[in-house]
Amino acid sequence: MGREVRWPGRSADTRTHPRYRTSVRWWIAGRTVHALLLMTLGALAGLSVVVATAWTLTEHSPRSMADRFSNEEALLDLSLTVLRACVGTDNLEPEPDSTAHQMLATVASVTGALVPAVLLGIVLIKMFALRPFVWRRRASISHAWTADFPGYSRNNANSDDAIIAVRFYNRFHNLSLVDLRARAHLRYLERSPHDGSLVIYKQWLKVLDAQGEPAEERSWLAVERGAPFTVWIPVEAPVGELPFRRIQGKDLEGSHGVKLLVRLTARTVGLGTEVADERWFDLEGGDFELGRFVPLQPDLDKDVWHWEGWTEFDGLTGSRSDGDGPGPA
């Protein structure tokens, strides 16, 4: 009797895949405090209107439905009372022998008991979800001789090769970071020679180290508050227009969904914890621009936020005289 042969990796039933879910914790961590507060208030206000409407519909009253809902002031007062009950500062008084009102009052009371705990959980999640880095809006692409390394700049003085600059800074006043490391890799999709399906490929890219030499990663001993840092990524090819089609020997003509990832890791002083952040730059999505970034002008007699150049942090300068921009490289 013949037996069915199944190749490894093939399943007779793939209906359970892909399995995907959203992590509420990380969804909260990715939102700002103001956005979370507005969404919470909006949800409570919406629930209050729904409960007030159901309360009005189920009340024992000789008035017609049109009369009940025509009194806008009474509906507003009821909605505000429900809102106070939903945050735990007031109570609803249900009509006697009204099961609907008892249920609605219970919903409001349970919500009022849970809201403080939910808000406390949101605060704790935001407290420990550290994302200290602010990224420059786009990655800039300029000639290789514009890099902030004298030796590398001299070696490429007569070259048309380009270099990518990705900039960021630590935005927290009271958070000291050390042992910062930056790495970059390229992600792209290409057709499989076997069946023509798209396959995801990843390639580590060289970045300039502290000596201006191509290396696997760039590291800094300490991260000054607010000072801009730059990850320099050699293209090793000229870039006359966007999107560029070659980087570090990789031909991107037949590639799809090309993105550049820059990942940062560092340790916090005092807390002893590790923080990580990353930024994706889409080659086709307008995340790159031709030109050199506007440098900042450090002034040790002023606070870092008063240094000249912050207002144009996302801007470009095309002047070759600006090739040796100040600030940590």
Short mmCIF file of C-alpha atoms in Angstrom, two decimals:
data_model
loop_
_atom_site.label_atom_id
_atom_site.label_comp_id
_atom_site.label_asym_id
_atom_site.label_seq_id
_atom_site.Cartn_x
_atom_site.Cartn_y
_atom_site.Cartn_z
CA MET A 1 0.00 0.00 0.00
CA GLY A 2 1.37 3.38 -0.98
CA ARG A 3 2.09 5.93 1.72
CA GLU A 4 1.76 9.68 1.34
CA VAL A 5 5.11 11.43 1.44
CA ARG A 6 5.29 14.84 3.12
CA TRP A 7 8.27 17.09 2.73
CA PRO A 8 9.64 18.82 5.83
CA GLY A 9 8.15 22.25 6.36
CA ARG A 10 4.89 21.43 4.56
CA SER A 11 1.65 21.14 6.47
CA ALA A 12 -1.66 19.73 5.34
CA ASP A 13 -3.52 22.39 7.32
CA THR A 14 -2.15 25.93 7.29
CA ARG A 15 -5.35 27.65 8.35
CA THR A 16 -3.89 28.47 11.76
CA HIS A 17 -1.09 30.58 10.26
CA PRO A 18 0.02 33.25 10.47
CA ARG A 19 -0.60 33.68 14.18
CA TYR A 20 -0.52 37.35 15.00
CA ARG A 21 -1.50 39.44 17.95
CA THR A 22 -0.96 42.94 19.23
CA SER A 23 0.84 43.48 22.52
CA VAL A 24 -1.13 46.03 24.54
CA ARG A 25 1.95 46.83 26.61
CA TRP A 26 4.07 47.76 23.60
CA TRP A 27 1.16 49.55 21.94
CA ILE A 28 0.87 51.74 25.06
CA ALA A 29 4.65 52.21 25.18
CA GLY A 30 4.60 53.54 21.64
CA ARG A 31 2.06 56.30 22.38
CA THR A 32 2.65 59.64 24.04
CA VAL A 33 1.18 60.44 27.46
CA HIS A 34 -1.04 63.14 25.96
CA ALA A 35 -2.40 60.76 23.34
CA LEU A 36 -3.13 58.08 25.96
CA LEU A 37 -4.95 60.57 28.21
CA LEU A 38 -7.02 61.89 25.31
CA MET A 39 -7.92 58.36 24.19
CA THR A 40 -8.88 57.39 27.75
CA LEU A 41 -11.06 60.46 28.20
CA GLY A 42 -12.60 59.91 24.78
CA ALA A 43 -13.42 56.29 25.58
CA LEU A 44 -14.94 57.24 28.94
CA ALA A 45 -16.96 60.05 27.35
CA GLY A 46 -18.23 57.67 24.67
CA LEU A 47 -19.18 55.07 27.27
CA SER A 48 -20.95 57.76 29.31
CA VAL A 49 -23.06 58.81 26.32
CA VAL A 50 -23.98 55.18 25.59
CA VAL A 51 -24.95 54.51 29.21
CA ALA A 52 -26.92 57.78 29.42
CA THR A 53 -28.78 56.91 26.22
CA ALA A 54 -29.62 53.40 27.45
CA TRP A 55 -30.61 54.84 30.84
CA THR A 56 -33.03 57.26 29.17
CA LEU A 57 -34.48 54.54 26.93
CA THR A 58 -35.19 52.19 29.85
CA GLU A 59 -36.46 54.65 32.45
CA HIS A 60 -40.02 54.33 33.70
CA SER A 61 -41.64 57.53 32.51
CA PRO A 62 -44.97 58.53 30.91
CA ARG A 63 -43.06 60.84 28.56
CA SER A 64 -42.64 59.87 24.94
CA MET A 65 -39.20 59.05 23.54
CA ALA A 66 -39.22 62.31 21.59
CA ASP A 67 -39.81 64.27 24.78
CA ARG A 68 -37.06 62.41 26.63
CA PHE A 69 -34.40 63.08 24.00
CA SER A 70 -35.51 66.63 23.21
CA ASN A 71 -34.33 67.84 26.63
CA GLU A 72 -30.65 68.28 25.71
CA GLU A 73 -29.70 69.86 29.03
CA ALA A 74 -31.05 66.89 31.00
CA LEU A 75 -29.20 64.45 28.71
CA LEU A 76 -25.97 66.38 29.15
CA ASP A 77 -26.34 66.43 32.94
CA LEU A 78 -27.02 62.68 32.93
CA SER A 79 -23.99 62.03 30.71
CA LEU A 80 -21.76 64.04 33.04
CA THR A 81 -23.12 62.14 36.05
CA VAL A 82 -22.34 58.84 34.29
CA LEU A 83 -18.84 60.13 33.45
CA ARG A 84 -18.19 60.95 37.11
CA ALA A 85 -19.43 57.47 38.05
CA CYS A 86 -17.09 55.92 35.46
CA VAL A 87 -14.07 57.59 37.07
CA GLY A 88 -15.18 56.65 40.57
CA THR A 89 -16.22 60.04 41.94
CA ASP A 90 -20.01 59.70 41.83
CA ASN A 91 -22.76 57.06 41.85
CA LEU A 92 -25.80 56.42 39.71
CA GLU A 93 -29.13 55.93 41.46
CA PRO A 94 -31.13 53.30 39.54
CA GLU A 95 -34.92 53.26 39.56
CA PRO A 96 -36.54 50.69 41.86
CA ASP A 97 -37.33 47.35 40.20
CA SER A 98 -35.41 48.35 37.05
CA THR A 99 -33.05 45.56 36.03
CA ALA A 100 -31.71 47.63 33.15
CA HIS A 101 -30.80 50.51 35.44
CA GLN A 102 -29.19 48.11 37.92
CA MET A 103 -27.02 46.68 35.14
CA LEU A 104 -26.05 50.13 33.82
CA ALA A 105 -25.20 51.36 37.31
CA THR A 106 -23.07 48.24 37.83
CA VAL A 107 -21.21 48.86 34.58
CA ALA A 108 -20.47 52.44 35.63
CA SER A 109 -19.33 51.36 39.11
CA VAL A 110 -17.05 48.59 37.81
CA THR A 111 -15.56 51.01 35.29
CA GLY A 112 -14.99 53.53 38.06
CA ALA A 113 -13.14 50.88 40.08
CA LEU A 114 -10.96 49.77 37.14
CA VAL A 115 -10.05 53.15 35.64
CA PRO A 116 -7.57 54.16 38.40
CA ALA A 117 -5.82 50.79 38.11
CA VAL A 118 -5.65 51.06 34.32
CA LEU A 119 -4.28 54.59 34.48
CA LEU A 120 -1.68 53.48 37.04
CA GLY A 121 -0.65 50.63 34.75
CA ILE A 122 -0.29 53.05 31.81
CA VAL A 123 1.89 55.33 33.93
CA LEU A 124 4.12 52.42 34.98
CA ILE A 125 4.47 51.18 31.40
CA LYS A 126 5.40 54.65 30.18
CA MET A 127 7.80 55.06 33.10
CA PHE A 128 9.84 51.99 32.19
CA ALA A 129 9.52 52.26 28.39
CA LEU A 130 12.64 54.33 27.78
CA ARG A 131 13.14 55.71 24.29
CA PRO A 132 15.72 58.42 24.91
CA PHE A 133 16.77 59.12 21.33
CA VAL A 134 15.37 61.66 18.92
CA TRP A 135 16.20 60.92 15.29
CA ARG A 136 16.76 63.34 12.46
CA ARG A 137 13.76 63.13 10.16
CA ARG A 138 15.69 61.86 7.11
CA ALA A 139 19.03 60.26 6.39
CA SER A 140 21.22 62.63 4.37
CA ILE A 141 23.47 61.53 1.51
CA SER A 142 26.50 63.63 0.58
CA HIS A 143 29.98 63.15 -0.89
CA ALA A 144 32.29 60.89 1.11
CA TRP A 145 34.73 63.77 1.68
CA THR A 146 32.11 65.58 3.80
CA ALA A 147 32.41 63.00 6.62
CA ASP A 148 33.69 64.31 9.96
CA PHE A 149 36.90 62.27 9.84
CA PRO A 150 39.99 64.06 8.41
CA GLY A 151 41.70 60.87 7.23
CA TYR A 152 38.61 59.44 5.54
CA SER A 153 37.83 62.83 4.02
CA ARG A 154 41.36 63.14 2.56
CA ASN A 155 41.27 59.60 1.16
CA ASN A 156 38.04 60.42 -0.68
CA ALA A 157 38.92 63.98 -1.71
CA ASN A 158 38.96 63.04 -5.41
CA SER A 159 36.20 60.44 -5.22
CA ASP A 160 32.59 60.74 -6.31
CA ASP A 161 31.50 58.10 -3.80
CA ALA A 162 28.72 59.05 -1.40
CA ILE A 163 28.14 58.49 2.31
CA ILE A 164 24.93 58.26 4.36
CA ALA A 165 24.62 60.20 7.61
CA VAL A 166 22.04 59.23 10.23
CA ARG A 167 21.80 61.66 13.18
CA PHE A 168 20.25 61.43 16.64
CA TYR A 169 20.58 62.81 20.17
CA ASN A 170 19.68 61.95 23.76
CA ARG A 171 16.67 64.05 24.78
CA PHE A 172 16.57 63.26 28.52
CA HIS A 173 18.08 65.83 30.86
CA ASN A 174 18.58 63.48 33.81
CA LEU A 175 19.48 60.25 31.99
CA SER A 176 23.15 59.48 31.45
CA LEU A 177 24.00 56.87 28.83
CA VAL A 178 27.29 55.05 28.30
CA ASP A 179 28.71 52.40 25.96
CA LEU A 180 26.54 53.46 23.05
CA ARG A 181 26.80 51.17 20.04
CA ALA A 182 25.32 51.63 16.58
CA ARG A 183 24.97 49.06 13.81
CA ALA A 184 23.29 49.19 10.42
CA HIS A 185 21.89 46.63 8.05
CA LEU A 186 20.03 46.53 4.75
CA ARG A 187 16.78 44.66 4.26
CA TYR A 188 15.46 43.89 0.80
CA LEU A 189 13.30 41.40 -1.09
CA GLU A 190 14.35 39.51 -4.22
CA ARG A 191 12.88 36.75 -6.36
CA SER A 192 13.83 33.21 -5.48
CA PRO A 193 15.64 31.40 -8.32
CA HIS A 194 13.65 28.29 -7.38
CA ASP A 195 10.03 29.37 -7.73
CA GLY A 196 10.06 33.14 -8.24
CA SER A 197 8.59 33.93 -4.82
CA LEU A 198 9.86 36.94 -2.91
CA VAL A 199 12.49 36.18 -0.27
CA ILE A 200 13.59 38.56 2.50
CA TYR A 201 17.34 39.15 2.69
CA LYS A 202 19.35 41.05 5.29
CA GLN A 203 22.89 42.33 4.91
CA TRP A 204 25.05 43.94 7.57
CA LEU A 205 26.52 47.22 6.44
CA LYS A 206 29.86 48.70 7.37
CA VAL A 207 29.83 51.96 9.36
CA LEU A 208 32.73 54.27 10.13
CA ASP A 209 34.28 53.66 13.54
CA ALA A 210 35.93 56.21 15.83
CA GLN A 211 39.00 56.31 13.57
CA GLY A 212 36.97 56.78 10.42
CA GLU A 213 37.58 53.21 9.24
CA PRO A 214 34.85 50.85 7.99
CA ALA A 215 33.80 48.53 10.83
CA GLU A 216 30.94 46.35 12.02
CA GLU A 217 29.74 48.94 14.52
CA ARG A 218 30.35 52.42 15.85
CA SER A 219 30.76 52.89 19.60
CA TRP A 220 30.91 55.89 21.93
CA LEU A 221 32.11 55.83 25.53
CA ALA A 222 29.54 58.35 26.76
CA VAL A 223 26.49 60.15 25.39
CA GLU A 224 26.30 63.82 26.28
CA ARG A 225 22.81 65.15 26.84
CA GLY A 226 21.44 66.77 23.72
CA ALA A 227 24.64 66.55 21.68
CA PRO A 228 24.04 65.23 18.16
CA PHE A 229 25.70 61.96 17.15
CA THR A 230 26.14 60.70 13.62
CA VAL A 231 26.34 57.20 12.17
CA TRP A 232 28.28 57.37 8.90
CA ILE A 233 27.50 54.60 6.40
CA PRO A 234 29.73 54.49 3.29
CA VAL A 235 27.83 53.86 0.07
CA GLU A 236 31.02 53.01 -1.86
CA ALA A 237 29.38 54.24 -5.03
CA PRO A 238 28.30 57.61 -6.46
CA VAL A 239 24.74 58.77 -5.76
CA GLY A 240 23.54 61.32 -8.31
CA GLU A 241 19.84 60.89 -7.68
CA LEU A 242 17.38 59.06 -5.48
CA PRO A 243 16.62 56.29 -4.98
CA PHE A 244 20.19 55.01 -5.05
CA ARG A 245 20.68 51.57 -6.58
CA ARG A 246 23.98 50.38 -5.15
CA ILE A 247 25.48 50.27 -1.67
CA GLN A 248 28.64 48.55 -0.47
CA GLY A 249 28.79 46.29 -3.50
CA LYS A 250 25.12 45.29 -3.42
CA ASP A 251 23.18 45.99 -6.64
CA LEU A 252 19.59 46.95 -5.76
CA GLU A 253 18.20 47.16 -9.30
CA GLY A 254 16.20 43.95 -8.92
CA SER A 255 15.35 44.42 -5.25
CA HIS A 256 12.04 45.42 -3.69
CA GLY A 257 11.08 46.96 -0.34
CA VAL A 258 14.61 48.19 0.35
CA LYS A 259 15.02 49.62 3.85
CA LEU A 260 17.98 50.68 5.93
CA LEU A 261 17.92 49.91 9.65
CA VAL A 262 20.07 51.69 12.22
CA ARG A 263 19.97 50.16 15.70
CA LEU A 264 21.29 51.73 18.90
CA THR A 265 22.04 50.05 22.23
CA ALA A 266 23.38 51.69 25.38
CA ARG A 267 23.44 51.32 29.16
CA THR A 268 22.06 53.76 31.68
CA VAL A 269 24.16 55.15 34.52
CA GLY A 270 22.55 54.52 37.90
CA LEU A 271 19.78 52.22 36.71
CA GLY A 272 22.21 49.79 35.09
CA THR A 273 19.63 48.79 32.49
CA GLU A 274 20.07 48.51 28.76
CA VAL A 275 18.09 50.70 26.39
CA ALA A 276 17.69 50.08 22.69
CA ASP A 277 16.18 52.01 19.84
CA GLU A 278 16.07 51.68 16.10
CA ARG A 279 14.99 53.60 13.03
CA TRP A 280 13.96 52.26 9.62
CA PHE A 281 14.65 54.36 6.52
CA ASP A 282 12.60 53.45 3.44
CA LEU A 283 14.48 53.84 0.17
CA GLU A 284 11.26 54.37 -1.77
CA GLY A 285 9.41 56.25 0.97
CA GLY A 286 11.25 59.57 0.95
CA ASP A 287 13.38 58.85 4.02
CA PHE A 288 16.60 59.87 2.23
CA GLU A 289 17.69 63.24 0.89
CA LEU A 290 20.67 64.50 -1.08
CA GLY A 291 22.86 67.02 0.72
CA ARG A 292 24.81 67.44 3.93
CA PHE A 293 23.01 68.03 7.23
CA VAL A 294 23.17 71.44 8.90
CA PRO A 295 25.81 71.27 11.67
CA LEU A 296 25.36 72.56 15.20
CA GLN A 297 27.72 75.10 16.75
CA PRO A 298 28.76 73.94 20.27
CA ASP A 299 29.20 76.67 22.86
CA LEU A 300 30.44 75.37 26.23
CA ASP A 301 29.28 78.59 27.93
CA LYS A 302 25.66 77.89 26.98
CA ASP A 303 23.21 75.12 27.66
CA VAL A 304 23.14 72.56 24.86
CA TRP A 305 19.59 73.55 23.92
CA HIS A 306 20.84 77.07 23.14
CA TRP A 307 23.47 75.97 20.64
CA GLU A 308 23.13 77.52 17.22
CA GLY A 309 21.69 75.18 14.61
CA TRP A 310 18.87 73.40 16.45
CA THR A 311 16.18 75.19 14.46
CA GLU A 312 17.65 73.70 11.28
CA PHE A 313 18.43 70.27 12.66
CA ASP A 314 16.30 68.65 9.93
CA GLY A 315 17.67 70.96 7.24
CA LEU A 316 20.42 70.61 4.63
CA THR A 317 23.38 72.67 3.57
CA GLY A 318 25.08 72.34 0.22
CA SER A 319 28.19 74.35 1.06
CA ARG A 320 31.48 72.45 0.87
CA SER A 321 32.96 74.79 3.51
CA ASP A 322 30.63 73.13 6.01
CA GLY A 323 32.32 69.77 5.56
CA ASP A 324 33.82 69.70 9.05
CA GLY A 325 30.60 70.10 11.02
CA PRO A 326 31.07 70.30 14.81
CA GLY A 327 29.56 68.00 17.36
CA PRO A 328 30.38 64.37 18.23
CA ALA A 329 31.03 62.34 15.12
#
